[in-house]
Amino acid sequence: MTDNTFGKLLNVTSFGESHGLGIGCIIDGVPPKLPLSERLIQPYLDRRRPGTSKFVTQRKEDDKVEILSGVFEGKTTGTPISLLIRNKDQRSKDYGEIANQFRPGHADYTYQMKYGHRDYRGGGRSSARETAIRVAAGAIADMFLKHALGNSYQVRGAVIQIGPHAINRENMKWSERHNNPFFCPDAAMAKQWESYLDGVRKAGSSAGAILEITADGIPVGLGQPVYGKLDSELAAAMMSINAVKGVEIGDGFDLSAIDGSLASDEMRAGKSLETPTFLSNHAGGILGGISSGQQIVVRIAIKPTSSILSSRKSINRDNKNVDVITKGRHDPCVGIRGVPVAEAMMSLVLADLLMRHKAQCGFGDL
Amino acid sequence: MTDNTFGKLLNVTSFGESHGLGIGCIIDGVPPKLPLSERLIQPYLDRRRPGTSKFVTQRKEDDKVEILSGVFEGKTTGTPISLLIRNKDQRSKDYGEIANQFRPGHADYTYQMKYGHRDYRGGGRSSARETAIRVAAGAIADMFLKHALGNSYQVRGAVIQIGPHAINRENMKWSERHNNPFFCPDAAMAKQWESYLDGVRKAGSSAGAILEITADGIPVGLGQPVYGKLDSELAAAMMSINAVKGVEIGDGFDLSAIDGSLASDEMRAGKSLETPTFLSNHAGGILGGISSGQQIVVRIAIKPTSSILSSRKSINRDNKNVDVITKGRHDPCVGIRGVPVAEAMMSLVLADLLMRHKAQCGFGDL
Amino acid sequence: MTDNTFGKLLNVTSFGESHGLGIGCIIDGVPPKLPLSERLIQPYLDRRRPGTSKFVTQRKEDDKVEILSGVFEGKTTGTPISLLIRNKDQRSKDYGEIANQFRPGHADYTYQMKYGHRDYRGGGRSSARETAIRVAAGAIADMFLKHALGNSYQVRGAVIQIGPHAINRENMKWSERHNNPFFCPDAAMAKQWESYLDGVRKAGSSAGAILEITADGIPVGLGQPVYGKLDSELAAAMMSINAVKGVEIGDGFDLSAIDGSLASDEMRAGKSLETPTFLSNHAGGILGGISSGQQIVVRIAIKPTSSILSSRKSINRDNKNVDVITKGRHDPCVGIRGVPVAEAMMSLVLADLLMRHKAQCGFGDL
Amino acid sequence: MTDNTFGKLLNVTSFGESHGLGIGCIIDGVPPKLPLSERLIQPYLDRRRPGTSKFVTQRKEDDKVEILSGVFEGKTTGTPISLLIRNKDQRSKDYGEIANQFRPGHADYTYQMKYGHRDYRGGGRSSARETAIRVAAGAIADMFLKHALGNSYQVRGAVIQIGPHAINRENMKWSERHNNPFFCPDAAMAKQWESYLDGVRKAGSSAGAILEITADGIPVGLGQPVYGKLDSELAAAMMSINAVKGVEIGDGFDLSAIDGSLASDEMRAGKSLETPTFLSNHAGGILGGISSGQQIVVRIAIKPTSSILSSRKSINRDNKNVDVITKGRHDPCVGIRGVPVAEAMMSLVLADLLMRHKAQCGFGDL
């Protein structure tokens, strides 16, 4: 992961700004002969699309992706796949005021100081709009993994907390995610979030969230110790998503507080050495940086949207004090639309590591 | 960060196993003319050295580092610096039993399944012994940063929680860390940990910990969005440390629960645009993946040492159920010696990003 | 340089096929505040454009480049720059026959065997059409170098041999390149090539070429020994151009045959240590992999276009013998249009190494 | 290939100076379960060892390699393999004079200007002594390829020209290489070189050479277009060897002069699509950057040793004119000992590309 390229073998290089001509990426290293078309990618994008409920930004983008290369007669050719999404609904005039002042919590100040010149419209490159293209790239990784690992493979994400309101894990049903606009797996909590977020929205404020992303059907062996560990790659991937401020694997921070005798996951023999029974999964499916064959479990903390309607103290480019009110159209809780993005990053990490594993360990007994 | 190489411009490639001939690394990309000698590196290593108190492993290693290349007449030459620490006190006989069985919570099972052949002695490559060489490499990064950034630069780490016992932040004094064997900045809590860990040790169990690592004197501008963000690189670096299961930046997971109006850090004009006053630091010194000039704040969760003396259920290489008792000499709380390691990773990330920033943004007005 | 990405700090990832929707690239790492627009890039592309004389392919492409990102108000922002050239004049029907048979000398057979699925139209990804986007990327590198190094910097390329006919170096005048369709710096030889290539074209055959590319105004110090040597990077860059089969630096192969006392370049003191006088330049401006401050000199050998109208023995996908006649529109000598491509690669290598040098050696006395 | 790391998946990071404590490397990515020991590597090193005849340097180094990690019970474990060769016979006093003056043709001037501080003894990092460790690393790549590709796989190198004296290809017998100290495959020419080099040596001068390196048994499909082409990687690898100034693939520069109808290699059907018969091999076994299944053929030009006993004009660090006579012990023709080095680089490139191919194309029909 360096600068604008993510991944080592299956790698994604992205481009684009919030209010520029569009966003896109080149995905290199995709295996050949994978069925692929715009039609297959679109459903992934639709899950992240803005404007789908009152709890996300009202910007209208159809997020139609165009495949510019790397696919021939409906299948990948092994050459780079370029994806392009043209921006449609840029209302840059909303941003005239921020050309010369820095919105607190945003990247306005740091981009200005780092580069000396920035596309301030809608946050430019620092906007979460860039994550749409991650979802498109992640779709390809997901489809590759489905073909390579079979039906038991599955990546799923959910919002498990919004503001101070966490789901009740006993009520957790993955299928419930599709029945509410929050990717919430707890039907009762979804109701509660609705009224909570209505309040937040009306107050001109915003809320944070915690997301959980899991992967099933991952074979033992993925992860390249010691610096390309599966948990390390996941942490980098998740922390690269806008507004994410924390990542934990398995029981994460809670593990710090419990006794060693309770912390590790005991094993019992299964049908084969590849399929033992683990009596718990505190480690989140990763031991020594390598997948154990258990479910991979990651949780991420997302801060409240920094763009809020109440006035905030800041400075401008002339180094004068100013008060900033962030207009524009914003998600009251960016965490919600973060779900498909985090799923995409999970898929991209796993696909890349599957290929790296294959490269080194795929030669059998030498 | 891929496999055994960490960093892009200032990069470290490490090698070695717990009970092999030794551990070492090659550090490439270090700027020339930096004063360097074994004598300058050794104090960093001494802080992590085993056998220094009853709360860490009793393995006796003097951890004397040898510089094999890249330094001439006391200064770096810009060519690769190779560091070597010979192992001394390998008691591999302690590990005979684990050749064929898998210790729960350890990487025994995953290494065996990934590679089909492993050096099981003391965990081999998966042992935290590897982290000694990170400390040596981090020492070089730290010295480079001191020269490049000046006296305000400082990286510091502390243990802020062991087991369920967190420090009282009102009592926090960085200087206090040097007065106890726990890198604890709260004198009263250090006392409490002493008796708590005595109990843990006598019970043949282990404890987890939470560490906080900060960096001061970091100029605005470090971090390469969107995938080489400062927080992303830090997360990868920290999560690559053995037993780390969680990483957060600034207020981290707590940020998810608070109102948006409280979450972002307001600004007031300072002497120059480079030195504004921030009214808070919820973001931990990073905005949009780029350092803001504030203190960088990272916290990591470390799970309890998996090697404990009580019997644990597991399987062996013949896929039979077995009970495992882990002998050998172990840290009752690996988090303690994690402090200099986490500091080293912080320094390595910052040094690498400083060079990457210089490369792209060091040409002035074009 | 890996797969479809070229360069370490200033890196280019390209995509696209000869008869797909278009070709393009993402250039990451460009310093901010560099003046940039389509208008500034276009002249570089026009030098390589097809259809400009009867000695190059008659395919009609206007090669208009579109900047999709990374530029705001006429200047680079330091974020990735995406370039797109839509294909216009794809006559894919010319290629129906090669769907199932392999043109000798082309990549048809190797792509089919490597990937199992290929876009055969016009050679797909293996077509020299991809080089148009290198020219566009190289234009940005060239403009960056002009700003960073000043007026003495200059990259120039010329054809110095076509078929068996080499220029007379005593007649060599760089300015002459602009007066003929061959980038030939020897007016008399240009005339000769015209009649020679007319004959080749009419015979339905093709001709090879040797190109020379030089760089002036390059300061001493560029190149990263030992595997990122300037000559090593140049060799990789040049050999990645379609049809190139040989690369030499300075006197190259001729150096093998001369006496050691004649081979190295003696020095005399100049105004400063940075500007010595070299009494010769056998080494082509590179010593130990690092630029010496002299003119950089590279020569490359380009094989004759493999697409010729005479019948050639080959096989098809059913492993049957076939005779192949390559229709379509082709350059009788691909070497000619290779000049702007090779110049672009030279600029890209130099810009990348300038940034790598800055990153490591730009911190002054530590 | 960047700075001191070579390769993407099977990568080698080297360190060490001519007169430092030693040279070494870390090889990362080697597949597990490959039989490996010092005893297996040593024969490769012995072929390159100094002091074996009067035609190579008289420095006495036994070049005994020590494996520090990555091997357990005689087999690789998939973790990084560190190799170390301690220097023995450093006669640094021979080099006192060059501390402050620059030997023409050497890297003294460029290292000084790039880094501002250099280990001048024996050329420091720029010395060909570094190539010993490439040979050791290449030995591992070669053994891996033998296991992975089987008995038909073979990499061979020979000197085919010394000074102006080229072998007669009709007399070429690979086995003859072992019967003379020149790796010469032409018995008659070996005799002639002996007297020629005697003259060169006595005159205090030196000679250049041309080497040919081939690889047999390479399957179709290795090489990652468009920037990771097999020929591009080979060119970079070969050009990174000290004193190499030219690289060509197949017929190389000669291809520029011949007619297109003679340049490409016609095909006839063989037993299967994987094993066609090519009627010639002008392309040196590479089409479109991908191995064709034919013999890979590379030739490299090596300049005469720059260290000669006759006086040469130069300057010193005070920017004064000086006359330099290079004492020390030197190869009259460095090309000779370049053979095992070039073979090693060939093996390293092929092993890396085999793994990269496996990673992307090893998943079968998706």
mmCIF file of C-alpha atoms in Angstrom, chain C residues 63-284:
data_model
loop_
_atom_site.group_PDB
_atom_site.id
_atom_site.type_symbol
_atom_site.label_atom_id
_atom_site.label_comp_id
_atom_site.label_asym_id
_atom_site.label_seq_id
_atom_site.Cartn_x
_atom_site.Cartn_y
_atom_site.Cartn_z
ATOM 1 C CA ASP C 63 -4.679 10.887 -30.053
ATOM 2 C CA LYS C 64 -6.404 13.629 -28.101
ATOM 3 C CA VAL C 65 -5.616 13.168 -24.443
ATOM 4 C CA GLU C 66 -8.050 13.957 -21.642
ATOM 5 C CA ILE C 67 -6.848 14.745 -18.114
ATOM 6 C CA LEU C 68 -9.372 13.189 -15.741
ATOM 7 C CA SER C 69 -7.859 14.104 -12.379
ATOM 8 C CA GLY C 70 -4.961 15.557 -10.450
ATOM 9 C CA VAL C 71 -4.972 18.991 -12.047
ATOM 10 C CA PHE C 72 -6.829 21.991 -10.680
ATOM 11 C CA GLU C 73 -6.812 25.483 -12.084
ATOM 12 C CA GLY C 74 -3.986 24.602 -14.468
ATOM 13 C CA LYS C 75 -1.626 23.121 -11.914
ATOM 14 C CA THR C 76 -0.988 19.685 -10.508
ATOM 15 C CA THR C 77 -2.248 19.056 -6.993
ATOM 16 C CA GLY C 78 0.049 16.177 -6.042
ATOM 17 C CA THR C 79 -2.791 13.679 -6.409
ATOM 18 C CA PRO C 80 -2.894 11.005 -9.132
ATOM 19 C CA ILE C 81 -3.198 12.262 -12.681
ATOM 20 C CA SER C 82 -5.320 10.098 -14.919
ATOM 21 C CA LEU C 83 -4.949 10.380 -18.684
ATOM 22 C CA LEU C 84 -7.315 8.889 -21.229
ATOM 23 C CA ILE C 85 -7.087 8.595 -25.004
ATOM 24 C CA ARG C 86 -10.173 7.115 -26.630
ATOM 25 C CA ASN C 87 -9.510 4.869 -29.628
ATOM 26 C CA LYS C 88 -11.178 6.091 -32.791
ATOM 27 C CA ASP C 89 -10.152 4.172 -35.867
ATOM 28 C CA GLN C 90 -10.250 0.542 -34.812
ATOM 29 C CA ARG C 91 -10.709 -1.596 -37.900
ATOM 30 C CA SER C 92 -11.053 -4.822 -36.036
ATOM 31 C CA LYS C 93 -12.391 -6.706 -38.993
ATOM 32 C CA ASP C 94 -8.872 -6.714 -40.368
ATOM 33 C CA TYR C 95 -8.036 -9.033 -37.528
ATOM 34 C CA GLY C 96 -10.746 -11.668 -37.744
ATOM 35 C CA GLU C 97 -8.348 -14.218 -39.129
ATOM 36 C CA ILE C 98 -5.845 -13.971 -36.341
ATOM 37 C CA ALA C 99 -8.350 -14.884 -33.665
ATOM 38 C CA ASN C 100 -7.306 -18.475 -34.051
ATOM 39 C CA GLN C 101 -3.820 -18.315 -35.503
ATOM 40 C CA PHE C 102 -0.540 -16.912 -34.279
ATOM 41 C CA ARG C 103 1.403 -14.313 -36.260
ATOM 42 C CA PRO C 104 5.138 -15.166 -36.187
ATOM 43 C CA GLY C 105 7.199 -12.608 -34.329
ATOM 44 C CA HIS C 106 4.119 -11.319 -32.515
ATOM 45 C CA ALA C 107 2.897 -11.999 -29.016
ATOM 46 C CA ASP C 108 -0.178 -13.905 -30.201
ATOM 47 C CA TYR C 109 1.151 -17.302 -29.232
ATOM 48 C CA THR C 110 2.663 -16.294 -25.907
ATOM 49 C CA TYR C 111 -0.382 -14.313 -24.717
ATOM 50 C CA GLN C 112 -2.655 -17.212 -25.659
ATOM 51 C CA MET C 113 -0.523 -19.726 -23.766
ATOM 52 C CA LYS C 114 0.042 -17.497 -20.748
ATOM 53 C CA TYR C 115 -3.469 -16.230 -20.199
ATOM 54 C CA GLY C 116 -5.656 -18.733 -22.069
ATOM 55 C CA HIS C 117 -7.835 -15.868 -23.264
ATOM 56 C CA ARG C 118 -6.764 -12.822 -25.230
ATOM 57 C CA ASP C 119 -8.035 -9.808 -27.067
ATOM 58 C CA TYR C 120 -6.535 -10.668 -30.455
ATOM 59 C CA ARG C 121 -7.747 -7.537 -32.242
ATOM 60 C CA GLY C 122 -4.679 -5.672 -33.419
ATOM 61 C CA GLY C 123 -2.580 -7.525 -30.888
ATOM 62 C CA GLY C 124 -4.679 -6.295 -27.975
ATOM 63 C CA ARG C 125 -2.529 -5.306 -25.054
ATOM 64 C CA SER C 126 0.706 -6.283 -26.824
ATOM 65 C CA SER C 127 0.187 -3.629 -29.492
ATOM 66 C CA ALA C 128 2.514 -0.648 -29.697
ATOM 67 C CA ARG C 129 -0.591 1.477 -29.390
ATOM 68 C CA GLU C 130 0.054 1.350 -25.625
ATOM 69 C CA THR C 131 3.146 3.479 -26.158
ATOM 70 C CA ALA C 132 1.034 6.554 -26.947
ATOM 71 C CA ILE C 133 0.160 6.817 -23.296
ATOM 72 C CA ARG C 134 3.818 6.507 -22.323
ATOM 73 C CA VAL C 135 4.470 9.571 -24.444
ATOM 74 C CA ALA C 136 1.768 11.461 -22.581
ATOM 75 C CA ALA C 137 3.166 10.383 -19.215
ATOM 76 C CA GLY C 138 6.694 11.149 -20.353
ATOM 77 C CA ALA C 139 5.564 14.645 -21.288
ATOM 78 C CA ILE C 140 4.709 15.300 -17.659
ATOM 79 C CA ALA C 141 8.056 13.902 -16.514
ATOM 80 C CA ASP C 142 9.817 16.081 -19.070
ATOM 81 C CA MET C 143 8.000 19.218 -17.942
ATOM 82 C CA PHE C 144 8.775 18.427 -14.315
ATOM 83 C CA LEU C 145 12.478 17.984 -15.144
ATOM 84 C CA LYS C 146 12.536 21.256 -17.059
ATOM 85 C CA HIS C 147 11.212 23.052 -14.011
ATOM 86 C CA ALA C 148 13.458 21.228 -11.572
ATOM 87 C CA LEU C 149 16.718 21.207 -13.539
ATOM 88 C CA GLY C 150 16.459 24.361 -15.622
ATOM 89 C CA ASN C 151 17.283 25.204 -19.167
ATOM 90 C CA SER C 152 20.355 23.049 -19.595
ATOM 91 C CA TYR C 153 18.153 19.954 -19.240
ATOM 92 C CA GLN C 154 17.154 18.372 -22.520
ATOM 93 C CA VAL C 155 16.192 14.862 -23.671
ATOM 94 C CA ARG C 156 16.583 14.143 -27.377
ATOM 95 C CA GLY C 157 16.166 11.064 -29.528
ATOM 96 C CA ALA C 158 17.031 10.246 -33.103
ATOM 97 C CA VAL C 159 17.030 7.316 -35.494
ATOM 98 C CA ILE C 160 20.659 6.651 -36.382
ATOM 99 C CA GLN C 161 20.240 3.520 -38.492
ATOM 100 C CA ILE C 162 17.431 2.015 -40.560
ATOM 101 C CA GLY C 163 18.005 -1.450 -41.928
ATOM 102 C CA PRO C 164 21.701 -1.644 -42.810
ATOM 103 C CA HIS C 165 22.013 2.111 -43.391
ATOM 104 C CA ALA C 166 23.631 4.019 -40.515
ATOM 105 C CA ILE C 167 24.049 7.768 -40.413
ATOM 106 C CA ASN C 168 27.420 9.376 -40.821
ATOM 107 C CA ARG C 169 28.102 10.790 -37.373
ATOM 108 C CA GLU C 170 30.142 13.616 -38.832
ATOM 109 C CA ASN C 171 26.989 14.886 -40.512
ATOM 110 C CA MET C 172 24.920 14.545 -37.352
ATOM 111 C CA LYS C 173 22.883 17.667 -36.518
ATOM 112 C CA TRP C 174 20.167 17.314 -33.900
ATOM 113 C CA SER C 175 18.122 20.114 -35.431
ATOM 114 C CA GLU C 176 17.951 18.192 -38.700
ATOM 115 C CA ARG C 177 15.587 15.681 -37.052
ATOM 116 C CA HIS C 178 12.681 18.030 -37.559
ATOM 117 C CA ASN C 179 13.173 18.264 -41.311
ATOM 118 C CA ASN C 180 12.321 14.693 -42.264
ATOM 119 C CA PRO C 181 9.755 12.063 -41.285
ATOM 120 C CA PHE C 182 12.435 9.773 -39.788
ATOM 121 C CA PHE C 183 13.775 11.786 -36.829
ATOM 122 C CA CYS C 184 17.031 11.509 -38.780
ATOM 123 C CA PRO C 185 19.817 13.894 -37.748
ATOM 124 C CA ASP C 186 21.745 13.399 -41.011
ATOM 125 C CA ALA C 187 20.089 15.133 -43.980
ATOM 126 C CA ALA C 188 21.806 13.024 -46.604
ATOM 127 C CA MET C 189 20.936 9.779 -44.934
ATOM 128 C CA ALA C 190 17.300 10.857 -44.601
ATOM 129 C CA LYS C 191 17.110 10.987 -48.361
ATOM 130 C CA GLN C 192 18.625 7.547 -48.641
ATOM 131 C CA TRP C 193 16.213 6.087 -46.099
ATOM 132 C CA GLU C 194 13.312 7.485 -48.069
ATOM 133 C CA SER C 195 14.106 5.436 -51.124
ATOM 134 C CA TYR C 196 15.173 2.445 -49.074
ATOM 135 C CA LEU C 197 11.899 2.376 -47.106
ATOM 136 C CA ASP C 198 9.885 2.916 -50.267
ATOM 137 C CA GLY C 199 11.405 -0.286 -51.561
ATOM 138 C CA VAL C 200 10.764 -2.113 -48.316
ATOM 139 C CA ARG C 201 7.162 -0.978 -48.247
ATOM 140 C CA LYS C 202 6.492 -1.948 -51.799
ATOM 141 C CA ALA C 203 8.054 -5.367 -51.226
ATOM 142 C CA GLY C 204 5.571 -5.887 -48.381
ATOM 143 C CA SER C 205 8.420 -6.210 -45.942
ATOM 144 C CA SER C 206 9.752 -4.137 -43.055
ATOM 145 C CA ALA C 207 12.961 -2.736 -41.599
ATOM 146 C CA GLY C 208 14.625 -2.508 -38.205
ATOM 147 C CA ALA C 209 16.323 0.516 -36.701
ATOM 148 C CA ILE C 210 18.775 1.780 -34.131
ATOM 149 C CA LEU C 211 17.844 4.791 -31.997
ATOM 150 C CA GLU C 212 20.004 7.052 -29.886
ATOM 151 C CA ILE C 213 18.563 8.940 -26.936
ATOM 152 C CA THR C 214 20.549 11.450 -24.949
ATOM 153 C CA ALA C 215 19.965 13.579 -21.909
ATOM 154 C CA ASP C 216 21.829 16.796 -21.174
ATOM 155 C CA GLY C 217 21.848 18.896 -18.060
ATOM 156 C CA ILE C 218 21.535 15.935 -15.700
ATOM 157 C CA PRO C 219 23.354 16.658 -12.436
ATOM 158 C CA VAL C 220 25.819 14.214 -10.943
ATOM 159 C CA GLY C 221 24.172 11.847 -8.459
ATOM 160 C CA LEU C 222 21.116 10.246 -10.060
ATOM 161 C CA GLY C 223 20.865 6.467 -9.778
ATOM 162 C CA GLN C 224 20.358 4.127 -6.827
ATOM 163 C CA PRO C 225 23.005 1.433 -6.632
ATOM 164 C CA VAL C 226 23.154 -1.477 -6.733
ATOM 165 C CA TYR C 227 19.913 -2.700 -8.308
ATOM 166 C CA GLY C 228 18.345 0.670 -9.016
ATOM 167 C CA LYS C 229 21.317 1.868 -11.053
ATOM 168 C CA LEU C 230 20.598 4.508 -13.636
ATOM 169 C CA ASP C 231 21.790 2.206 -16.425
ATOM 170 C CA SER C 232 19.734 -0.644 -15.028
ATOM 171 C CA GLU C 233 16.567 1.426 -14.902
ATOM 172 C CA LEU C 234 17.203 2.772 -18.392
ATOM 173 C CA ALA C 235 17.766 -0.731 -19.741
ATOM 174 C CA ALA C 236 14.517 -1.967 -18.232
ATOM 175 C CA ALA C 237 12.626 1.063 -19.501
ATOM 176 C CA MET C 238 13.936 0.795 -23.045
ATOM 177 C CA MET C 239 13.591 -2.966 -23.254
ATOM 178 C CA SER C 240 9.955 -2.640 -22.234
ATOM 179 C CA ILE C 241 9.231 -0.817 -25.501
ATOM 180 C CA ASN C 242 7.720 -3.072 -28.135
ATOM 181 C CA ALA C 243 10.218 -4.609 -30.584
ATOM 182 C CA VAL C 244 13.338 -3.441 -28.709
ATOM 183 C CA LYS C 245 15.898 -6.249 -28.558
ATOM 184 C CA GLY C 246 19.067 -4.484 -27.423
ATOM 185 C CA VAL C 247 20.191 -1.619 -25.197
ATOM 186 C CA GLU C 248 23.602 -0.108 -24.732
ATOM 187 C CA ILE C 249 24.955 2.756 -22.665
ATOM 188 C CA GLY C 250 27.724 4.984 -23.970
ATOM 189 C CA ASP C 251 30.029 3.000 -26.260
ATOM 190 C CA GLY C 252 28.223 -0.181 -25.203
ATOM 191 C CA PHE C 253 29.212 -3.305 -27.070
ATOM 192 C CA ASP C 254 32.145 -1.536 -28.704
ATOM 193 C CA LEU C 255 33.721 -1.101 -25.273
ATOM 194 C CA SER C 256 34.226 -4.853 -25.040
ATOM 195 C CA ALA C 257 36.804 -4.814 -27.786
ATOM 196 C CA ILE C 258 39.052 -1.920 -26.807
ATOM 197 C CA ASP C 259 42.047 -1.739 -24.506
ATOM 198 C CA GLY C 260 41.504 -0.767 -20.866
ATOM 199 C CA SER C 261 43.762 2.241 -21.243
ATOM 200 C CA LEU C 262 41.317 3.696 -23.760
ATOM 201 C CA ALA C 263 38.078 2.747 -22.075
ATOM 202 C CA SER C 264 37.682 4.991 -19.073
ATOM 203 C CA ASP C 265 37.053 8.702 -19.228
ATOM 204 C CA GLU C 266 39.851 10.874 -17.823
ATOM 205 C CA MET C 267 39.028 14.005 -15.869
ATOM 206 C CA ARG C 268 40.374 17.529 -15.475
ATOM 207 C CA ALA C 269 39.401 20.021 -12.808
ATOM 208 C CA GLY C 270 36.613 22.448 -13.683
ATOM 209 C CA LYS C 271 35.243 25.473 -11.883
ATOM 210 C CA SER C 272 33.929 23.363 -9.044
ATOM 211 C CA LEU C 273 33.881 19.757 -7.970
ATOM 212 C CA GLU C 274 30.397 19.491 -9.482
ATOM 213 C CA THR C 275 31.598 20.483 -12.942
ATOM 214 C CA PRO C 276 34.782 18.667 -13.899
ATOM 215 C CA THR C 277 35.833 18.321 -17.514
ATOM 216 C CA PHE C 278 35.726 14.769 -18.788
ATOM 217 C CA LEU C 279 38.094 14.167 -21.715
ATOM 218 C CA SER C 280 35.772 11.594 -23.273
ATOM 219 C CA ASN C 281 32.400 9.930 -22.631
ATOM 220 C CA HIS C 282 32.779 6.244 -23.315
ATOM 221 C CA ALA C 283 30.669 5.469 -20.250
ATOM 222 C CA GLY C 284 27.661 7.396 -21.553
#
